[in-house]
Coordinates of C-alpha atoms and ligand atoms in Angstrom, one line a residue:
M1 CA 63.9 81.4 -34.3
S2 CA 65.2 80.9 -30.7
E3 CA 67.7 84.4 -30.7
G4 CA 68.7 83.0 -27.1
K5 CA 64.9 83.0 -25.8
K6 CA 64.5 81.9 -22.6
V7 CA 62.6 79.0 -21.6
L8 CA 61.4 77.4 -18.2
L9 CA 61.2 73.4 -18.2
T10 CA 59.2 72.1 -14.7
G11 CA 60.2 68.5 -14.5
G12 CA 63.0 69.3 -17.1
L13 CA 64.8 66.4 -15.5
G14 CA 62.3 63.7 -15.6
F15 CA 62.1 61.3 -19.3
I16 CA 60.3 63.7 -21.7
G17 CA 61.8 67.1 -20.5
S18 CA 65.3 65.8 -20.5
H19 CA 65.4 64.9 -24.3
T20 CA 63.4 68.0 -24.7
A21 CA 66.0 70.0 -23.2
V22 CA 68.6 68.7 -25.4
V23 CA 66.6 69.4 -28.6
L24 CA 66.1 73.0 -27.4
I25 CA 69.3 73.7 -26.6
E26 CA 70.8 72.4 -30.1
R27 CA 68.4 75.0 -31.2
G28 CA 70.1 77.6 -29.3
Y29 CA 67.5 78.4 -26.7
D30 CA 68.5 79.3 -23.2
L31 CA 66.8 77.0 -20.6
V32 CA 66.4 76.7 -17.1
I33 CA 65.3 73.6 -15.4
V34 CA 63.4 73.2 -12.6
D35 CA 62.6 69.9 -11.0
N36 CA 61.8 68.1 -7.5
L37 CA 63.6 65.4 -8.2
S38 CA 60.5 63.2 -7.0
N39 CA 60.6 60.6 -10.2
T40 CA 64.6 61.6 -11.2
T41 CA 68.3 62.4 -10.2
E42 CA 70.5 65.2 -11.2
E43 CA 72.0 63.0 -13.5
P44 CA 70.3 63.9 -16.7
L45 CA 72.0 66.9 -16.5
D46 CA 75.5 65.1 -17.1
G47 CA 74.0 63.5 -20.1
I48 CA 72.2 66.6 -21.3
E49 CA 76.0 68.0 -21.1
A50 CA 77.2 65.1 -22.7
I51 CA 75.3 65.6 -25.6
T52 CA 74.9 69.4 -26.3
G53 CA 77.8 70.7 -24.6
V54 CA 75.7 73.0 -22.5
R55 CA 74.8 72.5 -19.0
P56 CA 71.7 74.1 -18.6
A57 CA 70.7 75.8 -14.8
F58 CA 69.3 73.7 -12.5
E59 CA 66.9 74.7 -9.7
K60 CA 65.2 71.8 -6.9
A61 CA 61.9 73.2 -5.8
D62 CA 58.7 71.9 -5.7
L63 CA 56.1 73.6 -7.4
S64 CA 53.8 72.7 -5.6
I65 CA 54.5 74.4 -2.5
S66 CA 54.0 78.2 -3.0
D67 CA 57.0 79.3 -0.9
E68 CA 59.2 77.4 -3.0
I69 CA 57.7 78.4 -6.6
E70 CA 57.9 82.1 -5.2
A71 CA 61.4 81.8 -4.2
F72 CA 62.4 80.2 -7.8
F73 CA 60.5 82.9 -9.9
S74 CA 62.1 85.5 -7.2
K75 CA 65.6 84.2 -8.6
H76 CA 64.3 83.6 -12.5
P77 CA 61.6 86.6 -13.0
K78 CA 61.6 86.3 -16.8
F79 CA 60.9 83.9 -19.5
D80 CA 59.8 83.6 -22.9
G81 CA 58.1 80.4 -22.4
V82 CA 57.1 77.5 -20.2
I83 CA 57.0 74.0 -21.1
N84 CA 55.1 72.2 -17.9
F85 CA 56.2 68.6 -17.9
A86 CA 56.3 68.4 -14.2
A87 CA 53.6 65.8 -13.2
F88 CA 53.2 62.1 -12.0
K89 CA 52.1 60.0 -14.6
A90 CA 51.2 56.4 -13.8
V91 CA 47.8 55.6 -14.2
G92 CA 48.0 52.7 -11.7
E93 CA 49.8 54.5 -9.1
S94 CA 47.0 57.1 -9.0
Y95 CA 44.3 54.7 -8.1
K96 CA 46.2 53.8 -4.8
D97 CA 47.0 57.5 -3.9
P98 CA 44.8 60.0 -5.9
L99 CA 45.5 62.9 -3.2
K100 CA 49.2 62.3 -4.1
Y101 CA 48.4 63.0 -8.3
Y102 CA 45.9 65.8 -7.4
T103 CA 48.5 68.1 -4.7
N104 CA 51.1 67.7 -7.2
N105 CA 49.7 68.0 -10.4
I106 CA 47.1 70.1 -9.9
Q107 CA 48.5 72.3 -7.2
S108 CA 52.3 72.9 -9.2
L109 CA 50.2 73.8 -12.3
S110 CA 47.3 76.2 -10.6
L111 CA 50.8 77.8 -8.8
L112 CA 52.5 78.5 -12.0
L113 CA 49.7 80.1 -14.1
Q114 CA 49.8 82.3 -11.0
Q115 CA 53.4 83.0 -11.9
C116 CA 53.1 82.8 -15.3
A117 CA 50.2 85.9 -15.3
K118 CA 51.8 88.0 -12.4
R119 CA 55.1 88.3 -14.6
Q120 CA 53.6 88.4 -18.0
I121 CA 55.4 85.0 -19.2
P122 CA 53.3 84.6 -22.3
K123 CA 54.0 81.0 -24.0
F124 CA 52.6 77.9 -22.0
I125 CA 53.1 74.5 -23.4
F126 CA 51.1 71.9 -21.2
S127 CA 52.1 68.3 -21.2
S128 CA 48.6 66.5 -21.4
S129 CA 47.8 63.0 -22.8
C130 CA 45.8 60.7 -24.6
T131 CA 44.4 59.3 -21.7
V132 CA 42.2 62.4 -21.7
Y133 CA 40.1 60.6 -24.1
G134 CA 39.4 57.5 -22.1
E135 CA 38.3 54.5 -24.2
A136 CA 37.7 56.3 -27.4
E137 CA 34.7 55.2 -29.5
H138 CA 36.7 55.7 -32.8
L139 CA 40.2 54.8 -33.9
P140 CA 42.6 56.6 -34.5
I141 CA 41.7 59.2 -32.0
D142 CA 42.0 62.9 -33.3
E143 CA 41.7 66.1 -31.4
N144 CA 37.9 66.6 -32.0
A145 CA 37.2 63.2 -30.2
P146 CA 35.1 63.6 -27.0
I147 CA 36.7 64.0 -23.5
Q148 CA 35.3 61.4 -21.8
E149 CA 35.0 60.6 -18.0
A150 CA 38.4 60.1 -16.7
L151 CA 39.4 56.2 -16.3
S152 CA 41.9 57.2 -13.2
P153 CA 42.8 60.1 -11.3
Y154 CA 45.8 60.7 -13.3
G155 CA 43.5 61.2 -16.5
N156 CA 41.4 63.6 -14.4
T157 CA 44.4 65.7 -13.4
K158 CA 45.4 66.1 -17.2
Q159 CA 41.2 66.6 -18.0
I160 CA 41.5 69.2 -15.1
G161 CA 44.9 70.8 -16.0
E162 CA 43.6 71.7 -19.9
E163 CA 40.2 72.9 -18.1
I164 CA 42.2 75.5 -15.5
I165 CA 44.3 76.7 -18.4
R166 CA 41.6 77.2 -20.6
D167 CA 39.7 79.2 -17.8
T168 CA 42.9 81.3 -16.6
I169 CA 43.5 82.3 -20.2
E170 CA 40.0 83.8 -20.2
V171 CA 41.2 86.5 -18.2
H172 CA 44.4 86.2 -19.3
P173 CA 44.2 86.5 -23.1
E174 CA 48.1 87.7 -23.0
L175 CA 48.6 84.2 -22.0
K176 CA 48.7 81.1 -24.9
C177 CA 48.7 77.9 -24.8
I178 CA 49.6 74.4 -26.8
S179 CA 48.7 71.3 -25.0
L180 CA 50.2 68.5 -26.3
R181 CA 48.6 65.0 -25.7
Y182 CA 51.1 62.6 -25.9
F183 CA 50.4 58.6 -26.6
N184 CA 53.1 56.5 -25.3
P185 CA 56.4 57.8 -25.4
I186 CA 58.8 55.4 -25.2
G187 CA 62.6 54.8 -26.5
A188 CA 66.2 56.9 -25.2
H189 CA 68.4 59.7 -27.1
P190 CA 70.1 57.5 -29.4
T191 CA 73.7 58.4 -27.7
A192 CA 72.2 56.5 -24.6
A193 CA 73.3 59.6 -22.8
I194 CA 70.3 60.1 -21.6
G195 CA 67.1 57.6 -21.1
E196 CA 64.1 56.8 -19.1
L197 CA 64.8 55.7 -15.6
P198 CA 62.1 55.8 -13.3
L199 CA 62.6 55.5 -9.8
G200 CA 61.8 52.1 -8.1
P201 CA 59.9 49.3 -10.2
P202 CA 58.9 50.8 -13.6
L203 CA 54.8 51.3 -14.0
N204 CA 55.4 51.6 -17.6
L205 CA 55.7 48.7 -20.3
V206 CA 58.8 49.3 -22.1
P207 CA 61.1 50.1 -19.2
F208 CA 59.6 46.7 -17.4
V209 CA 60.5 45.2 -20.6
T210 CA 64.0 46.3 -20.7
Q211 CA 64.6 46.0 -17.0
T212 CA 63.3 42.1 -17.2
A213 CA 65.8 41.2 -19.9
A214 CA 68.6 43.4 -17.8
G215 CA 68.0 40.8 -15.0
I216 CA 66.2 44.1 -13.1
R217 CA 62.9 42.3 -12.8
E218 CA 62.2 38.8 -12.4
Q219 CA 59.7 38.6 -15.6
L220 CA 57.2 40.9 -17.2
Q221 CA 53.4 40.4 -16.7
V222 CA 51.2 40.9 -19.7
F223 CA 47.9 42.8 -18.2
G224 CA 45.5 40.7 -20.0
D225 CA 45.3 38.9 -23.4
D226 CA 41.3 38.7 -23.3
Y227 CA 40.7 42.4 -24.9
D228 CA 38.8 42.6 -28.1
T229 CA 42.1 43.1 -30.3
P230 CA 43.7 40.5 -32.8
D231 CA 46.1 38.9 -30.3
G232 CA 43.8 40.1 -27.5
T233 CA 46.3 42.4 -25.6
N234 CA 45.8 46.0 -25.4
I235 CA 47.0 48.5 -28.3
R236 CA 48.6 51.6 -27.7
D237 CA 50.4 54.4 -30.1
Y238 CA 54.2 53.7 -29.1
I239 CA 56.2 56.8 -29.9
H240 CA 59.8 57.5 -30.1
V241 CA 60.7 60.2 -27.1
M242 CA 63.0 62.3 -29.5
D243 CA 60.0 62.6 -31.8
V244 CA 57.7 64.0 -28.9
A245 CA 61.0 66.0 -28.0
E246 CA 60.9 67.8 -31.4
A247 CA 57.0 68.5 -31.1
H248 CA 57.6 70.4 -28.3
V249 CA 59.9 72.5 -30.1
C250 CA 57.8 73.2 -33.0
A251 CA 54.9 74.0 -30.5
L252 CA 57.1 76.5 -29.3
E253 CA 57.9 78.0 -32.5
R254 CA 54.3 77.8 -33.4
L255 CA 53.6 80.2 -30.0
F256 CA 56.7 82.8 -30.5
E257 CA 56.2 82.8 -34.4
E258 CA 52.3 84.0 -33.3
K259 CA 51.2 81.3 -35.8
N260 CA 48.6 79.8 -33.1
E261 CA 45.3 80.2 -34.4
A262 CA 43.5 80.1 -31.1
A263 CA 44.3 81.2 -27.6
M264 CA 44.7 77.4 -26.6
E265 CA 45.3 74.5 -28.9
F266 CA 45.6 70.9 -28.6
F267 CA 47.6 68.3 -30.8
N268 CA 47.8 64.7 -30.4
L269 CA 51.6 63.3 -30.5
G270 CA 51.6 59.9 -32.0
T271 CA 53.1 57.7 -34.7
G272 CA 49.5 56.7 -35.9
K273 CA 50.3 53.3 -35.5
G274 CA 48.8 50.9 -32.6
S275 CA 50.9 48.0 -31.4
S276 CA 49.9 45.6 -28.9
V277 CA 51.8 44.5 -26.0
L278 CA 53.0 41.2 -27.5
E279 CA 53.9 43.3 -30.8
V280 CA 56.0 45.3 -28.7
I281 CA 57.5 42.0 -26.8
R282 CA 58.0 40.9 -30.5
S283 CA 60.0 44.0 -31.1
F284 CA 62.1 43.8 -28.3
E285 CA 62.8 40.1 -29.3
K286 CA 63.8 41.2 -32.7
V287 CA 66.2 43.9 -31.8
S288 CA 67.7 42.7 -29.2
G289 CA 68.0 38.7 -30.3
Q290 CA 66.7 37.2 -26.7
A291 CA 63.5 36.2 -25.6
L292 CA 61.6 38.0 -22.9
N293 CA 60.4 36.4 -19.7
Y294 CA 56.9 37.0 -19.3
R295 CA 53.7 35.6 -18.5
I296 CA 49.8 36.6 -18.7
V297 CA 48.3 38.1 -15.6
E298 CA 44.7 39.7 -15.3
R299 CA 43.9 42.8 -16.7
R300 CA 44.8 46.1 -15.2
R301 CA 42.6 48.4 -13.9
G302 CA 42.1 51.7 -15.8
D303 CA 43.7 50.1 -19.0
V304 CA 41.8 50.9 -22.6
T305 CA 41.5 48.5 -25.2
A306 CA 43.2 50.3 -27.8
A307 CA 44.6 54.2 -28.3
Y308 CA 46.0 55.3 -31.1
A309 CA 46.7 59.0 -32.7
D310 CA 45.2 60.4 -35.8
T311 CA 48.1 62.5 -36.5
T312 CA 46.8 64.6 -39.2
K313 CA 46.4 68.2 -37.5
A314 CA 49.8 67.8 -35.8
N315 CA 51.3 66.5 -39.5
E316 CA 49.7 69.8 -41.1
V317 CA 49.0 72.8 -38.2
L318 CA 52.0 72.1 -36.3
G319 CA 54.2 70.8 -39.1
W320 CA 55.8 67.8 -37.1
S321 CA 55.7 64.0 -37.7
A322 CA 57.1 61.1 -36.0
Q323 CA 60.4 60.1 -37.8
Y324 CA 60.7 56.7 -36.0
D325 CA 58.9 53.5 -35.6
L326 CA 58.7 51.0 -33.0
D327 CA 61.6 49.1 -33.9
D328 CA 63.6 52.3 -33.5
A329 CA 62.5 53.3 -30.2
V330 CA 62.6 49.2 -28.7
R331 CA 66.0 49.6 -29.9
D332 CA 67.0 52.8 -28.1
A333 CA 65.6 52.1 -24.8
W334 CA 67.6 48.9 -24.8
R335 CA 70.9 50.6 -25.8
W336 CA 69.9 53.1 -23.3
E337 CA 69.8 49.7 -20.6
K338 CA 72.3 47.8 -21.5
K339 CA 74.5 51.0 -20.8
I340 CA 73.3 51.8 -17.4
R341 CA 73.7 48.3 -16.4
N342 CA 76.9 47.9 -17.9
I343 CA 76.0 45.3 -19.6
E344 CA 77.5 44.5 -23.2
Ligands
WQD401 C1 50.9 50.4 -22.1 C2 50.6 48.9 -22.0 C3 49.3 47.9 -20.1 C4 53.0 47.2 -17.6 C5 51.1 55.7 -20.1 C6 51.4 57.1 -19.0 C7 50.5 57.8 -19.4 C8 50.6 58.4 -20.9 C9 50.1 57.1 -21.6 C10 51.8 60.3 -20.9 C11 49.1 48.4 -21.4 C12 50.5 47.4 -20.8 C13 52.2 47.7 -19.3 C14 53.3 46.1 -17.8 C15 51.6 45.2 -19.2 N1 51.9 59.0 -21.1 N2 51.3 46.6 -19.5 N3 52.7 45.5 -18.1 O1 49.1 52.8 -19.2 O2 49.2 53.5 -22.0 O3 50.0 55.1 -20.2 O4 51.3 56.4 -21.7 O5 51.4 61.4 -20.8 O6 51.3 58.8 -18.3 O7 51.0 56.0 -17.9 O8 51.2 52.8 -20.7 O9 53.3 51.4 -20.3 O10 51.8 51.8 -18.4 O11 50.8 50.4 -20.5 O12 51.3 44.8 -19.9 O13 54.2 45.9 -16.6 O14 51.3 47.9 -21.4 O15 48.3 47.4 -20.1 O16 48.4 47.9 -22.3 P1 49.8 53.8 -20.5 P2 51.8 51.6 -19.9

């Protein structure tokens, strides 16, 4: 399928991007990674090379700055497809600095789409999020669930992003897009050569769990146990990052084989199983054999009570399903944490 097709990964040294790069290289795709290194270092390039034997071309550039994106595409004018990972993604942080999120997530997308139209780059995959559904009325959540008012500036950037792409395709029908709505990606490559390494204190649950267990963080704070759920903590659909990576290859090949039934399609990427915060903690304690230091504190603004995916469309239309479960992902996350902290 790949026949050496050239694919651009924006934000490709980030958590999802770096794991997707591994799977794409293993399938024979020719990659260029561009990243502004705002939430990563260049180290994932070493890990990608260690796993695949290939070191993808890399350029540091901020795609929200027009001169920089123009310079990048002048150097790399031709691609068969683009996967747009480049975005900030922390719900809590987006309340504190909304303009940081709107500038980075929206401006970079707009400028990128202009380049795709100008240079006839025909296939586009958008890194979206279950956050677009807000507090869904029905569970599990399918792709027809209403897009509700965003609960955070981050979620709003994903809703606006999908609308920008929809409107762009209206006037550029040669452009085809698949929007992948991630639930909660966690874990690391099983070799531990790459994983999740946010710069600064983690804003997401699982890296905070593993950093607490590694002694990097004092204690995990559980944001509320008074939700309307069996154990009071809120529920998410935690999906192994390798399953998410695999879904990107399925989506790209769907576009390259022109199997898409519409100019823009949407797929939920989840396992279909919801797990509470306490269940994630129990999973960690089981796979690691050690107790986790945590305490219950007040709720975090913007958290929904529960969100987990109806995976029917991704299974039947995209031909993809998650292969790993929660314990697998937590085990791989812990293996990665131990490796980067030199813990036996
Ligand atoms: C998960 C649960 C918290 C941290 C994320 C990304 C978003 C999107 C969806 C990709 C919640 C609880 C967390 C902590 C805690 N992914 N928690 N203590 O908010 O569901 O969204 O996944 O697009 O980009 O942000 O994930 O990991 O922040 O929170 O109790 O220190 O863990 O309340 O219930 P979230 P999260």
